[in-house]
Coordinates of C-alpha atoms in Angstrom, one line a residue:
T1 CA 0.0 0.0 0.0
G2 CA 0.9 3.7 -0.1
T3 CA 1.7 3.5 3.6
H4 CA 4.2 0.7 3.1
L5 CA 5.9 2.7 0.3
F6 CA 6.2 5.8 2.5
Q7 CA 7.7 3.7 5.3
F8 CA 10.2 2.2 2.9
A9 CA 11.1 5.6 1.6
G10 CA 11.8 6.8 5.1
L11 CA 14.1 3.8 5.8
V12 CA 15.9 4.3 2.5
N13 CA 16.5 8.0 3.4
A14 CA 17.8 7.1 6.8
M15 CA 20.0 4.1 5.9
R16 CA 21.4 4.3 2.4
G17 CA 20.1 7.0 0.0
W18 CA 18.7 6.8 -3.5
G19 CA 20.4 5.2 -6.5
R20 CA 19.2 4.8 -10.1
S21 CA 17.9 1.2 -9.6
L22 CA 16.0 2.2 -6.5
R23 CA 14.4 5.2 -8.2
R24 CA 13.4 2.9 -11.1
G25 CA 11.8 0.4 -8.6
V26 CA 9.7 3.1 -7.0
S27 CA 8.8 4.4 -10.5
E28 CA 7.5 1.0 -11.5
W29 CA 5.4 0.8 -8.3
Y30 CA 3.3 3.5 -9.9
T31 CA 3.5 2.5 -13.6
E32 CA 3.1 -1.3 -13.4
Q33 CA 0.0 -1.4 -11.3
D34 CA -3.6 -1.1 -12.5
V35 CA -4.4 2.6 -12.9
E36 CA -7.6 2.3 -10.8
R37 CA -5.6 0.9 -7.9
I38 CA -3.0 3.7 -8.1
A39 CA -5.8 6.2 -8.1
Y40 CA -7.2 4.6 -5.0
Q41 CA -3.8 4.6 -3.4
V42 CA -3.0 8.3 -4.0
V43 CA -6.5 9.3 -2.7
K44 CA -6.4 7.1 0.4
Y45 CA -2.8 7.4 1.5
R46 CA -2.1 11.1 1.0
Q47 CA 0.8 11.4 3.5
R48 CA 2.6 9.2 5.9
D49 CA 5.9 9.5 7.8
G50 CA 6.7 12.9 6.3
W51 CA 6.3 11.6 2.7
T52 CA 3.7 12.2 0.0
H53 CA 3.2 10.7 -3.5
T54 CA 4.2 14.1 -4.9
D55 CA 7.6 13.6 -3.2
L56 CA 8.1 10.1 -4.5
M57 CA 6.9 10.9 -8.1
R58 CA 9.2 13.9 -8.3
L59 CA 12.0 11.7 -7.0
S60 CA 11.4 8.7 -9.2
H61 CA 10.0 10.3 -12.4
P62 CA 7.5 7.6 -13.4
K63 CA 6.7 7.7 -17.2
P64 CA 3.0 7.2 -17.8
K65 CA 2.0 4.4 -20.2
N66 CA -1.4 5.8 -21.2
T67 CA -3.5 9.0 -20.9
E68 CA -5.2 7.8 -17.7
Q69 CA -1.9 7.3 -15.9
D70 CA -0.7 10.7 -17.3
A71 CA -3.8 12.4 -15.8
V72 CA -3.4 10.7 -12.4
F73 CA 0.4 11.5 -12.2
N74 CA -0.3 15.2 -13.2
W75 CA -3.0 15.5 -10.5
V76 CA -0.4 14.3 -8.0
T77 CA 2.6 16.4 -9.1
Q78 CA 1.1 19.6 -10.4
D79 CA 0.6 22.6 -8.1
E80 CA -2.7 23.5 -9.8
T81 CA -5.7 21.1 -9.7
P82 CA -6.7 20.1 -13.3
E83 CA -10.0 21.4 -14.6
W84 CA -11.5 17.9 -15.1
A85 CA -11.1 17.2 -11.3
T86 CA -13.1 20.2 -10.3
S87 CA -15.8 20.5 -13.0
E88 CA -19.3 19.3 -12.5
A89 CA -18.9 16.7 -15.3
V90 CA -18.1 13.2 -14.1
P91 CA -15.1 11.6 -15.9
A92 CA -15.7 8.5 -17.9
S93 CA -12.6 6.8 -16.5
E94 CA -13.2 4.8 -13.3
A95 CA -9.7 5.8 -12.1
L96 CA -10.3 9.5 -12.7
R97 CA -13.7 9.3 -11.0
K98 CA -12.0 8.4 -7.7
I99 CA -9.9 11.5 -7.9
W100 CA -12.9 13.6 -9.1
A101 CA -15.0 12.4 -6.2
F102 CA -12.2 13.3 -3.7
E103 CA -12.0 16.8 -5.1
Q104 CA -15.8 17.2 -4.9
A105 CA -15.7 16.1 -1.3
Q106 CA -13.1 18.7 -0.4
R107 CA -15.4 21.4 -1.8
A108 CA -18.6 20.0 -0.3
E109 CA -20.7 22.3 1.8
D110 CA -23.2 19.8 3.2
V111 CA -23.4 16.3 4.6
T112 CA -25.8 15.1 1.9
T113 CA -23.3 15.8 -0.8
V114 CA -20.6 13.9 1.1
V115 CA -22.8 10.9 1.7
R116 CA -23.8 10.8 -2.0
L117 CA -20.1 10.8 -3.0
I118 CA -19.3 8.0 -0.6
E119 CA -22.3 5.9 -1.8
D120 CA -21.7 6.5 -5.5
Y121 CA -17.9 6.5 -5.8
G122 CA -16.7 4.5 -2.8
L123 CA -14.8 7.3 -1.0
V124 CA -12.9 6.1 2.0
R125 CA -12.6 7.8 5.4
E126 CA -9.2 9.3 4.6
A127 CA -10.9 11.2 1.7
I128 CA -13.5 12.8 3.8
P129 CA -12.9 16.4 5.2
T130 CA -12.5 16.5 8.9
Q131 CA -15.6 18.7 9.5
F132 CA -17.9 15.8 8.3
L133 CA -16.3 13.0 10.3
N134 CA -18.5 13.7 13.3
D135 CA -21.7 13.0 11.4
V136 CA -23.5 9.7 11.9
D137 CA -24.8 9.6 8.3
V138 CA -21.3 9.9 7.0
W139 CA -20.2 7.0 9.1
A140 CA -23.2 4.9 8.1
A141 CA -22.3 5.4 4.4
L142 CA -18.6 4.6 5.1
L143 CA -19.5 1.4 6.9
E144 CA -21.3 -0.1 3.9
K145 CA -18.1 -0.9 2.1
M146 CA -15.5 -0.4 4.8
P147 CA -12.7 -2.9 4.7
M148 CA -12.4 -5.3 7.6
T149 CA -9.2 -3.8 9.1
A150 CA -10.5 -0.3 8.8
M151 CA -13.7 -1.3 10.5
I152 CA -11.8 -2.9 13.4
R153 CA -9.7 0.3 13.8
N154 CA -12.8 2.5 13.8
L155 CA -15.1 0.8 16.2
G156 CA -14.6 3.5 18.8
N157 CA -15.2 6.3 16.3
M158 CA -18.5 4.7 15.2
S159 CA -19.7 4.3 18.8
K160 CA -18.5 7.8 19.7
N161 CA -20.6 9.3 16.9
G162 CA -23.7 7.4 17.8
L163 CA -23.8 4.9 14.8
L164 CA -22.6 1.8 16.7
V165 CA -25.0 1.4 19.6
P166 CA -27.1 -1.5 21.0
L167 CA -30.0 -2.7 18.7
S168 CA -28.7 -0.7 15.7
D169 CA -28.3 -1.8 12.1
A170 CA -24.6 -1.0 12.5
E171 CA -24.3 -3.4 15.5
K172 CA -25.8 -6.2 13.4
R173 CA -23.6 -5.4 10.5
V174 CA -20.4 -5.1 12.6
T175 CA -20.9 -8.3 14.7
S176 CA -21.8 -10.3 11.5
R177 CA -18.5 -9.3 9.9
L178 CA -16.4 -9.9 13.0
T179 CA -17.7 -13.4 13.3
D180 CA -17.3 -14.2 9.6
A181 CA -14.2 -16.5 9.4
D182 CA -14.0 -16.1 5.6
R183 CA -13.9 -12.3 5.8
L184 CA -11.2 -12.4 8.5
R185 CA -9.1 -14.9 6.5
K186 CA -9.3 -12.8 3.3
A187 CA -8.4 -9.6 5.2
R188 CA -5.5 -11.5 6.9
V189 CA -6.4 -10.1 10.3
H190 CA -3.9 -11.3 12.9
P191 CA -5.2 -12.2 16.4
L192 CA -2.9 -9.5 17.9
A193 CA -4.8 -6.9 15.8
V194 CA -8.1 -8.1 17.2
L195 CA -6.7 -8.2 20.7
S196 CA -5.5 -4.7 20.5
A197 CA -8.9 -3.5 19.1
M198 CA -10.7 -5.4 21.9
N199 CA -8.6 -3.7 24.6
V200 CA -8.9 -0.2 23.1
Y201 CA -12.6 -0.5 22.3
G202 CA -13.4 -2.1 25.7
S203 CA -11.6 0.7 27.5
G204 CA -14.1 3.2 26.2
Q205 CA -11.6 5.8 25.1
G206 CA -8.9 6.3 22.4
F207 CA -5.3 5.6 23.0
R208 CA -4.6 9.1 21.8
G209 CA -6.9 12.0 22.0
S210 CA -9.9 12.7 24.2
G211 CA -12.6 10.7 22.4
K212 CA -14.8 8.5 24.7
W213 CA -17.6 6.1 24.0
Q214 CA -19.7 3.4 25.6
P215 CA -18.6 -0.1 24.4
V216 CA -21.4 -2.2 23.0
P217 CA -21.6 -5.6 24.7
K218 CA -22.4 -7.6 21.5
V219 CA -19.5 -6.0 19.7
M220 CA -17.2 -7.0 22.6
D221 CA -18.5 -10.6 22.3
A222 CA -17.9 -10.5 18.5
L223 CA -14.3 -9.3 19.1
N224 CA -13.7 -12.2 21.4
A225 CA -15.0 -14.6 18.8
A226 CA -12.9 -12.9 16.1
F227 CA -9.8 -13.3 18.2
D228 CA -10.3 -17.1 18.1
L229 CA -11.3 -17.2 14.4
A230 CA -8.2 -15.1 13.4
F231 CA -5.8 -17.9 14.2
D232 CA -6.8 -19.6 11.0
V233 CA -5.1 -16.8 9.1
I234 CA -1.6 -17.6 10.3
E235 CA 0.9 -19.5 8.2
P236 CA 3.0 -21.8 10.5
A237 CA 6.8 -21.8 10.3
N238 CA 6.8 -25.6 10.6
K239 CA 9.9 -25.5 12.7
R240 CA 10.6 -27.1 16.1
T241 CA 10.1 -24.0 18.2
M242 CA 10.9 -23.2 21.8
L243 CA 9.2 -20.1 23.3
A244 CA 10.7 -18.5 26.4
L245 CA 8.4 -16.0 28.1
D246 CA 9.9 -13.5 30.5
V247 CA 7.8 -13.6 33.8
S248 CA 9.7 -10.9 35.7
G249 CA 7.5 -8.3 37.4
S250 CA 8.1 -5.5 34.8
M251 CA 6.3 -7.6 32.1
G252 CA 3.0 -6.5 33.7
W253 CA 3.7 -2.8 33.9
G254 CA 4.4 -1.1 30.6
L255 CA 2.6 -1.2 27.2
M256 CA 3.9 -2.8 24.1
A257 CA 5.3 -0.4 21.5
G258 CA 3.1 -0.6 18.4
L259 CA 0.1 -2.3 20.1
P260 CA -2.1 0.1 22.3
N261 CA -3.3 -1.1 25.7
I262 CA -1.5 -4.4 25.7
T263 CA 1.1 -5.2 28.3
P264 CA 4.1 -7.3 27.4
R265 CA 2.7 -10.2 29.6
M266 CA -0.5 -10.2 27.7
G267 CA 1.3 -9.9 24.3
S268 CA 3.7 -12.7 25.1
A269 CA 0.8 -14.9 26.2
A270 CA -1.1 -14.2 23.0
M271 CA 1.9 -15.2 20.9
A272 CA 2.3 -18.4 23.0
M273 CA -1.3 -19.2 22.0
V274 CA -0.5 -18.4 18.3
T275 CA 2.4 -20.9 18.5
A276 CA 0.2 -23.5 20.3
R277 CA -2.5 -23.3 17.7
T278 CA -0.5 -23.2 14.5
E279 CA 2.9 -24.9 15.0
P280 CA 3.0 -28.8 14.9
Q281 CA 6.1 -29.0 17.2
Y282 CA 6.6 -26.6 20.1
S283 CA 7.8 -26.2 23.7
F284 CA 7.0 -23.4 26.2
T285 CA 9.2 -22.2 29.0
A286 CA 9.0 -19.3 31.5
F287 CA 12.1 -17.6 32.7
S288 CA 13.5 -14.8 34.9
H289 CA 16.6 -15.7 36.9
E290 CA 15.8 -19.4 36.3
L291 CA 13.8 -21.3 33.7
V292 CA 10.9 -23.7 34.1
P293 CA 8.7 -25.6 31.6
V294 CA 5.2 -24.3 31.4
D295 CA 2.1 -26.2 30.1
I296 CA 0.1 -24.1 27.6
S297 CA -2.4 -26.0 25.4
A298 CA -4.0 -25.0 22.2
S299 CA -7.4 -25.1 23.8
E300 CA -6.7 -22.6 26.5
R301 CA -8.1 -19.0 26.6
L302 CA -5.9 -16.0 26.8
D303 CA -6.9 -15.0 30.3
D304 CA -6.0 -18.5 31.5
V305 CA -2.5 -18.3 29.9
V306 CA -1.9 -14.9 31.4
R307 CA -2.9 -16.2 34.8
K308 CA -0.7 -19.2 34.4
V309 CA 2.5 -17.2 33.6
S310 CA 1.7 -14.5 36.2
G311 CA 1.8 -17.1 39.0
I312 CA 5.4 -18.2 38.3
R313 CA 8.1 -17.0 40.7
M314 CA 9.8 -13.8 39.4
G315 CA 13.4 -12.6 39.4
G316 CA 16.0 -11.1 37.1
T317 CA 16.1 -11.6 33.3
D318 CA 18.6 -14.1 31.8
C319 CA 18.0 -14.5 28.1
A320 CA 20.6 -17.2 27.7
L321 CA 18.6 -19.7 29.8
P322 CA 16.5 -21.2 26.9
M323 CA 19.5 -22.4 25.0
I324 CA 21.3 -23.6 28.2
Y325 CA 18.1 -25.5 29.2
A326 CA 17.7 -27.1 25.8
Q327 CA 21.3 -28.2 25.6
A328 CA 21.2 -29.7 29.2
N329 CA 18.0 -31.6 28.4
K330 CA 19.1 -32.7 24.9
L331 CA 16.1 -31.0 23.2
D332 CA 16.1 -30.5 19.4
V333 CA 15.1 -27.0 18.7
D334 CA 15.2 -25.1 15.3
T335 CA 14.1 -21.7 16.6
F336 CA 14.4 -20.1 20.0
I337 CA 12.0 -17.2 20.5
V338 CA 12.5 -15.0 23.7
Y339 CA 9.8 -12.6 24.6
T340 CA 10.8 -9.9 27.1
D341 CA 9.9 -6.2 27.8
S342 CA 12.9 -3.9 27.8
E343 CA 15.1 -6.1 30.1
T344 CA 17.6 -8.1 28.0
W345 CA 20.1 -8.6 30.8
F346 CA 22.0 -11.9 30.7
G347 CA 23.8 -13.8 33.4
N348 CA 27.1 -15.7 33.4
V349 CA 26.7 -16.7 29.7
H350 CA 25.8 -14.3 26.9
P351 CA 22.8 -15.5 24.7
V352 CA 25.0 -15.5 21.6
Q353 CA 27.6 -17.8 23.3
A354 CA 24.8 -20.0 24.6
L355 CA 23.3 -20.4 21.1
R356 CA 26.7 -21.3 19.6
E357 CA 27.3 -23.9 22.3
Y358 CA 23.9 -25.3 21.7
R359 CA 24.5 -25.5 17.9
E360 CA 27.8 -27.3 18.4
A361 CA 26.4 -29.7 21.0
R362 CA 23.2 -30.7 19.1
G363 CA 24.4 -30.4 15.6
I364 CA 21.5 -28.1 14.7
D365 CA 21.9 -24.7 13.0
A366 CA 19.3 -23.2 15.4
K367 CA 18.1 -19.6 15.2
L368 CA 17.5 -17.1 17.9
I369 CA 14.9 -14.4 18.0
V370 CA 14.8 -12.0 20.9
V371 CA 11.8 -9.7 21.1
G372 CA 12.1 -6.6 23.4
M373 CA 8.4 -5.5 23.3
V374 CA 8.8 -2.1 24.9
S375 CA 12.4 -1.5 24.3
N376 CA 13.7 1.8 22.9
G377 CA 16.8 0.1 21.7
F378 CA 18.9 -3.0 22.5
T379 CA 21.2 -5.4 20.9
I380 CA 21.8 -9.1 21.6
A381 CA 22.2 -10.6 18.2
D382 CA 25.6 -10.9 16.6
P383 CA 25.3 -8.8 13.4
N384 CA 27.6 -11.3 11.6
D385 CA 25.4 -14.2 12.4
A386 CA 22.5 -14.6 10.0
G387 CA 20.7 -16.9 12.4
M388 CA 20.0 -14.2 15.0
L389 CA 17.3 -11.5 15.0
D390 CA 16.5 -8.7 17.4
V391 CA 12.9 -7.3 17.3
V392 CA 12.6 -3.9 19.0
G393 CA 9.0 -3.1 19.8
F394 CA 6.1 -5.3 18.4
D395 CA 3.2 -4.8 16.1
T396 CA 1.0 -7.0 13.9
A397 CA 3.6 -7.1 11.2
A398 CA 6.3 -8.6 13.5
P399 CA 4.9 -12.2 13.7
N400 CA 4.9 -12.7 9.9
L401 CA 8.5 -11.4 9.7
M402 CA 9.6 -13.7 12.5
N403 CA 8.0 -16.7 10.8
S404 CA 9.7 -15.8 7.5
F405 CA 13.0 -15.6 9.4
A406 CA 12.4 -19.0 11.0
R407 CA 11.7 -20.5 7.6
G408 CA 14.9 -19.0 6.2
E409 CA 13.1 -16.7 3.8
V410 CA 14.6 -13.4 5.1

């Protein structure tokens, strides 16, 4: 999406700079896709992380392949809005109609016009001027074709504006979608995304800002159901996996970076459930200054898992313990995954050394992933060892990256 492209551009700027091949790659992102999709992208994702499509097109100079592309690119890069985008005449091109409808919405003076543009041309929330986003009719129109992930993110907004309330049509529509396993699968909604939405919506107020709402009980029930259904989306790594969950006291204090209203303890318990329900071979341990096996089954509920790990004796944090334990007990492990908060202290043996000794002892080229879920910065992995990965912070994209790493794809 446009958001991913802007994030990528920010990383390029920070880490390496722009060469000819990279500019050509960005150019082809615009020219090789269907023009209707590009029109949707430039309308929906106007600006992210300090980048705009204007910035990237001026940097990469995409050469349009047809008149439709040319019109879209000119609308993005030119300072003056073209006449076709502001006239009363609706363009014949489907791609240009998306941009035309956006421009009409920016100039709209009443809610009726905005609702008609949403219904007729499929305008998304990002295309609606701020002054109309408190209107219940606008949200009702948006909900009709709202994508699953957008709907989950906007549950609070819809309740705050009076659309999503008990016994309403919106309640029926939202709960039906949340409990539709096929919809969740097609939208690739990760259980962590549902868990985050459930915690934020259930709190009755936004993570940022002053918006407040009354959570609808049936929506909370549907979110609980969606959390369980979303496990079917996950592609297993199919590796022998040992999860080590930090149970030190600080795991229950902070909030995970990237996932609002979720403590590291809850997040690590959720990821243990993901492993239990998707991986064919796994082992769970809990550690602080010592390590103990912990029994987590695929049938357990999240609150039961959180309760189980919360009852284990706490101490310091020794991230080398999983490898030491596996070597001592002659366990065959392909991937060690350590979940901690911001404490990555190690004891008498550094985790890197413990992993190397385990590899040598067992003859397995095992990998190590250390996740510091609220850390602002840490390093454990040896940068010269392709089998070690540090994850700083945690969001819904992290599990897929970790699975790809375990499978040897990244």
